[in-house]
Amino acid sequence: MTTFIIRRLLQLIPVLLGVTILVFSLMHLTPGNPAVIMAGESAPEATVRAIEARLGLNDPLHIQYFNFLGSALQLDFGVSIRDNIPVFDHIRPRFFITMELAIYGTIFAVVVGLLAGIVSAARQYSFSDVALMVVALFGLSMPNFWLGLMLIQWFAIELRWFAPTGWGDPNQIALPVIALGTAGAAIIARMTRSSMLDVLSQDYIRTARAKGVKERIVIFRHALKNAMIPVVTVIGLQFGYFLGGSILTESVFAINGLGRLIIDSILQRDFPVVQGAILVISVSFVVVNLVVDISYRFLNKRVDLN
């Protein structure tokens, strides 16, 4: 296990380097000169040149990249063009809000998705199986921003059960979590059903049933654990998607998370903040995938980690 973890950590190095290259290229591919934005459209040419020299924008691209990489390793993403505050100070509080939203959304998706998938697989071709899969299809088809608006209309404006915007209080958490996690729950439900049906058709399951083992034990002790490996992969991918896909959810519910920070910074052409936020989300996604790979061994000792 230790060898596998070390090897996977080493394999992350080129991936993370690729991420930094893409994020670094973002600023240079986006129209507009950051120095002009900082100085203002009517600023003298000398002021613009001074800002370019201070930011190192006159250096060759490879020098600028290595400077950016060295600073990023120290969690220094530069300063905001908008207010001259360090980018990390903008990202840090927003990141924890987005992480909290992603965790709650993942918990919702896992609980609902696993229960729906297990029931569908255990009662294959029954009314409950068909009904749950139809609901899952609708959940997968609905954009989370549209679902968020409908939830606000139904449960916040008409019924007044929850707050329509914000984050922190219990009555502010439910709607954005449901809006974000519904599509993930549908994907997990479909994957769980498919994986469970494959496992339930195995000989050792038929043997357990022939021995008179209770169906509940067959489902949860023998089948579910072996069916979880592909499901865990989907859960890990969904968590990474929730980190990046929370942008629309945070905008709909006016949540001051990392996604909304990215949207606001794009509109204000605050490139350093956009760079830093996207880099943080990308690295988080890569780390989540590493944790998912490691978790395979704990779920099934027979998994080959070589």
Coordinates of C-alpha atoms in Angstrom, one line a residue:
M1 CA 0.0 0.0 0.0
T2 CA 2.8 2.4 0.9
T3 CA 4.5 1.8 -2.4
F4 CA 1.3 2.3 -4.3
I5 CA 0.6 5.6 -2.5
I6 CA 4.1 6.9 -3.2
R7 CA 3.8 5.9 -6.9
R8 CA 0.5 7.6 -7.2
L9 CA 1.9 10.8 -5.6
L10 CA 4.7 10.7 -8.1
Q11 CA 2.3 10.3 -11.0
L12 CA 0.4 13.4 -9.8
I13 CA 3.5 15.6 -10.5
P14 CA 3.0 15.8 -14.3
V15 CA -0.7 16.1 -13.9
L16 CA -0.3 19.1 -11.6
L17 CA 2.3 20.6 -13.9
G18 CA -0.2 20.3 -16.7
V19 CA -2.8 22.0 -14.6
T20 CA -0.5 24.9 -13.8
I21 CA 0.4 25.3 -17.5
L22 CA -3.3 25.5 -18.5
V23 CA -4.1 28.0 -15.7
F24 CA -1.1 30.1 -16.5
S25 CA -2.1 30.2 -20.1
L26 CA -5.5 31.5 -19.1
M27 CA -4.3 35.0 -18.5
H28 CA -2.2 35.2 -21.7
L29 CA -5.0 33.8 -23.9
T30 CA -7.6 36.2 -22.5
P31 CA -7.9 39.5 -24.3
G32 CA -6.8 42.6 -22.3
N33 CA -3.6 43.8 -20.6
P34 CA -3.7 43.3 -16.8
A35 CA -1.5 46.4 -16.4
V36 CA -3.9 48.6 -18.3
I37 CA -6.8 47.2 -16.2
M38 CA -4.9 48.0 -13.0
A39 CA -3.8 51.4 -14.1
G40 CA -7.1 52.4 -15.8
E41 CA -7.8 53.0 -19.5
S42 CA -6.8 56.7 -19.2
A43 CA -3.5 56.0 -17.4
P44 CA -0.2 57.4 -18.9
E45 CA 1.9 55.0 -20.9
A46 CA 4.7 55.3 -18.3
T47 CA 2.4 54.1 -15.5
V48 CA 1.3 51.1 -17.6
R49 CA 5.0 50.2 -18.3
A50 CA 5.9 50.5 -14.7
I51 CA 3.1 48.1 -13.7
E52 CA 4.2 45.7 -16.4
A53 CA 7.7 45.7 -15.1
R54 CA 6.6 45.2 -11.5
L55 CA 4.4 42.3 -12.4
G56 CA 7.1 40.8 -14.7
L57 CA 4.9 40.9 -17.8
N58 CA 7.9 41.9 -19.9
D59 CA 9.8 38.7 -19.1
P60 CA 9.8 35.8 -21.5
L61 CA 6.8 33.5 -21.1
H62 CA 8.9 30.6 -19.7
I63 CA 10.3 32.9 -17.0
Q64 CA 6.9 34.2 -16.1
Y65 CA 5.6 30.6 -15.9
F66 CA 8.4 29.5 -13.5
N67 CA 7.8 32.6 -11.4
F68 CA 4.1 31.8 -11.3
L69 CA 4.8 28.1 -10.4
G70 CA 7.2 29.1 -7.6
S71 CA 4.8 31.5 -6.1
A72 CA 1.9 29.0 -6.4
L73 CA 3.8 26.4 -4.4
Q74 CA 4.0 29.0 -1.6
L75 CA 0.2 29.7 -2.0
D76 CA 1.1 33.1 -3.4
F77 CA -1.2 33.8 -6.4
G78 CA -0.4 37.5 -6.7
V79 CA -2.7 40.4 -5.8
S80 CA -6.2 41.2 -7.0
I81 CA -6.4 43.7 -9.8
R82 CA -9.7 45.0 -8.4
D83 CA -8.7 45.9 -4.8
N84 CA -4.9 45.1 -4.6
I85 CA -5.6 42.4 -1.9
P86 CA -3.6 39.1 -2.0
V87 CA -5.5 36.6 -4.1
F88 CA -5.1 33.9 -1.4
D89 CA -7.0 36.1 1.1
H90 CA -9.9 36.2 -1.4
I91 CA -9.8 32.4 -2.0
R92 CA -9.4 31.1 1.5
P93 CA -12.8 32.0 3.1
R94 CA -14.6 31.3 -0.2
F95 CA -13.0 27.9 -0.6
F96 CA -14.3 26.5 2.7
I97 CA -17.8 27.6 1.8
T98 CA -17.6 25.8 -1.6
M99 CA -16.0 22.7 0.1
E100 CA -18.8 22.6 2.6
L101 CA -21.4 22.9 -0.1
A102 CA -19.7 20.1 -2.1
I103 CA -19.4 17.8 0.9
Y104 CA -23.1 18.3 1.8
G105 CA -24.1 17.8 -1.9
T106 CA -22.0 14.6 -2.0
I107 CA -23.6 13.2 1.2
F108 CA -27.1 13.9 -0.2
A109 CA -26.2 12.3 -3.6
V110 CA -24.6 9.2 -1.9
V111 CA -27.4 8.6 0.5
V112 CA -30.2 9.1 -2.0
G113 CA -28.4 7.4 -4.9
L114 CA -27.3 4.3 -3.0
L115 CA -30.8 3.8 -1.5
A116 CA -32.5 4.2 -4.8
G117 CA -29.9 1.9 -6.6
I118 CA -30.1 -0.8 -4.0
V119 CA -33.9 -0.9 -4.0
S120 CA -34.0 -0.9 -7.8
A121 CA -31.6 -3.8 -8.0
A122 CA -33.2 -5.8 -5.3
R123 CA -36.6 -5.4 -6.9
Q124 CA -35.6 -5.6 -10.6
Y125 CA -38.4 -4.9 -13.1
S126 CA -40.9 -4.1 -10.3
F127 CA -42.9 -0.9 -10.2
S128 CA -40.5 0.7 -7.7
D129 CA -37.6 -0.2 -9.9
V130 CA -39.1 1.5 -13.0
A131 CA -40.4 4.5 -11.0
L132 CA -37.0 5.1 -9.3
M133 CA -35.1 4.9 -12.6
V134 CA -37.6 7.3 -14.3
V135 CA -37.1 9.8 -11.5
A136 CA -33.3 9.3 -11.8
L137 CA -33.6 10.1 -15.5
F138 CA -35.5 13.3 -14.8
G139 CA -32.9 14.2 -12.1
L140 CA -30.1 13.6 -14.5
S141 CA -31.8 15.7 -17.2
M142 CA -32.6 18.8 -15.2
P143 CA -29.9 21.5 -15.1
N144 CA -29.0 22.4 -11.5
F145 CA -29.6 26.1 -12.1
W146 CA -33.2 25.5 -13.3
L147 CA -33.8 23.1 -10.5
G148 CA -32.5 25.7 -8.1
L149 CA -34.9 28.3 -9.4
M150 CA -37.8 25.9 -9.1
L151 CA -36.9 25.0 -5.5
I152 CA -36.7 28.7 -4.6
Q153 CA -40.1 29.3 -6.2
W154 CA -41.8 26.3 -4.5
F155 CA -40.2 26.0 -1.1
A156 CA -38.9 29.5 -0.4
I157 CA -41.4 31.9 -2.0
E158 CA -44.7 29.9 -2.0
L159 CA -44.3 27.6 1.0
R160 CA -41.8 29.8 2.9
W161 CA -40.1 26.7 4.4
F162 CA -36.5 27.7 3.5
A163 CA -34.5 30.9 2.9
P164 CA -34.1 31.6 -0.8
T165 CA -30.5 32.8 -0.7
G166 CA -27.4 32.8 1.5
W167 CA -25.4 30.1 3.3
G168 CA -24.8 29.2 6.9
D169 CA -28.1 28.8 8.7
P170 CA -29.9 25.4 8.5
N171 CA -32.8 26.8 6.5
Q172 CA -30.3 28.1 3.9
I173 CA -28.5 24.9 3.3
A174 CA -31.2 22.4 2.1
L175 CA -32.2 24.0 -1.2
P176 CA -28.7 24.5 -2.7
V177 CA -27.6 21.1 -1.5
I178 CA -30.6 19.5 -3.2
A179 CA -30.1 21.5 -6.4
L180 CA -26.4 20.6 -6.6
G181 CA -26.7 16.9 -5.5
T182 CA -29.8 15.8 -7.5
A183 CA -27.9 15.0 -10.7
G184 CA -25.2 13.2 -8.8
A185 CA -27.8 11.2 -6.9
A186 CA -29.3 10.1 -10.2
I187 CA -25.9 9.0 -11.6
I188 CA -25.0 7.1 -8.4
A189 CA -28.4 5.4 -8.4
R190 CA -28.0 4.2 -12.0
M191 CA -24.5 3.0 -11.4
T192 CA -25.4 1.3 -8.1
R193 CA -28.3 -0.5 -9.8
S194 CA -26.1 -1.7 -12.7
S195 CA -23.2 -2.8 -10.4
M196 CA -25.6 -4.5 -7.9
L197 CA -27.3 -6.5 -10.7
D198 CA -24.0 -7.7 -12.0
V199 CA -22.9 -8.9 -8.5
L200 CA -26.3 -10.4 -7.7
S201 CA -26.0 -12.7 -10.7
Q202 CA -22.8 -14.2 -9.4
D203 CA -22.6 -17.8 -8.3
Y204 CA -21.6 -17.0 -4.7
I205 CA -24.8 -15.0 -4.3
R206 CA -26.9 -17.8 -5.5
T207 CA -25.1 -20.1 -3.1
A208 CA -25.8 -17.8 -0.2
R209 CA -29.5 -17.7 -1.1
A210 CA -29.6 -21.5 -1.5
K211 CA -28.2 -21.8 2.0
G212 CA -31.1 -19.8 3.4
V213 CA -29.2 -16.6 4.1
K214 CA -31.6 -13.8 4.7
E215 CA -32.0 -11.5 1.7
R216 CA -31.1 -8.4 3.7
I217 CA -27.7 -10.0 4.6
V218 CA -27.2 -11.1 1.0
I219 CA -27.8 -7.6 -0.3
F220 CA -25.9 -5.5 2.2
R221 CA -23.1 -7.9 3.4
H222 CA -22.3 -9.9 0.3
A223 CA -23.4 -7.9 -2.7
L224 CA -23.1 -4.2 -1.8
K225 CA -19.5 -4.3 -0.7
N226 CA -18.3 -5.9 -4.0
A227 CA -20.5 -3.6 -6.0
M228 CA -19.1 -0.5 -4.5
I229 CA -15.8 -0.2 -6.4
P230 CA -17.3 1.4 -9.6
V231 CA -19.7 3.3 -7.5
V232 CA -16.8 4.8 -5.4
T233 CA -15.3 6.0 -8.7
V234 CA -18.5 7.8 -9.6
I235 CA -18.7 9.3 -6.1
G236 CA -15.2 10.7 -6.4
L237 CA -15.8 12.2 -9.8
Q238 CA -19.1 13.7 -8.6
F239 CA -17.4 15.3 -5.7
G240 CA -14.9 16.9 -8.0
Y241 CA -17.7 18.0 -10.3
F242 CA -19.5 19.6 -7.3
L243 CA -16.4 21.6 -6.5
G244 CA -16.3 23.1 -10.0
G245 CA -20.0 22.8 -10.8
S246 CA -21.0 24.8 -7.8
I247 CA -20.5 28.0 -9.8
L248 CA -24.1 28.0 -11.1
T249 CA -25.6 26.9 -7.8
E250 CA -23.7 29.6 -5.9
S251 CA -24.9 32.2 -8.4
V252 CA -28.5 31.1 -8.2
F253 CA -28.6 31.0 -4.3
A254 CA -26.3 34.1 -3.9
I255 CA -23.7 32.0 -1.9
N256 CA -20.4 33.7 -1.5
G257 CA -18.3 30.7 -2.4
L258 CA -15.4 30.1 -4.8
G259 CA -17.7 29.6 -7.8
R260 CA -19.3 33.0 -7.3
L261 CA -15.9 34.5 -6.8
I262 CA -14.8 33.2 -10.2
I263 CA -17.9 34.6 -11.9
D264 CA -17.5 38.0 -10.3
S265 CA -13.8 38.0 -11.1
I266 CA -14.4 37.1 -14.8
L267 CA -16.9 39.9 -15.1
Q268 CA -14.4 42.4 -13.5
R269 CA -11.5 40.9 -15.6
D270 CA -9.6 40.2 -12.3
F271 CA -7.4 37.6 -13.9
P272 CA -5.1 36.7 -10.9
V273 CA -8.2 35.8 -8.8
V274 CA -9.6 33.7 -11.6
Q275 CA -6.2 31.9 -12.0
G276 CA -5.8 31.2 -8.4
A277 CA -9.4 30.0 -7.9
I278 CA -9.3 27.6 -10.9
L279 CA -5.9 26.3 -9.8
V280 CA -7.2 25.5 -6.3
I281 CA -10.3 23.7 -7.7
S282 CA -8.2 21.7 -10.1
V283 CA -5.7 20.6 -7.5
S284 CA -8.6 19.7 -5.2
F285 CA -10.1 17.5 -7.9
V286 CA -6.8 15.7 -8.5
V287 CA -6.4 15.1 -4.7
V288 CA -9.9 13.6 -4.5
N289 CA -9.1 11.2 -7.4
L290 CA -6.0 10.1 -5.5
V291 CA -8.1 9.4 -2.3
V292 CA -10.6 7.4 -4.5
D293 CA -7.8 5.2 -5.9
I294 CA -6.5 4.5 -2.4
S295 CA -9.9 3.6 -1.1
Y296 CA -10.3 0.8 -3.6
R297 CA -7.9 -1.4 -1.5
F298 CA -10.0 -0.9 1.6
L299 CA -13.1 -1.9 -0.1
N300 CA -11.7 -5.0 -1.7
K301 CA -8.4 -6.6 -0.6
R302 CA -8.2 -8.5 -3.9
V303 CA -7.8 -5.3 -6.0
D304 CA -4.4 -5.2 -7.6
L305 CA -2.6 -2.0 -6.9
N306 CA 0.4 -2.7 -9.1

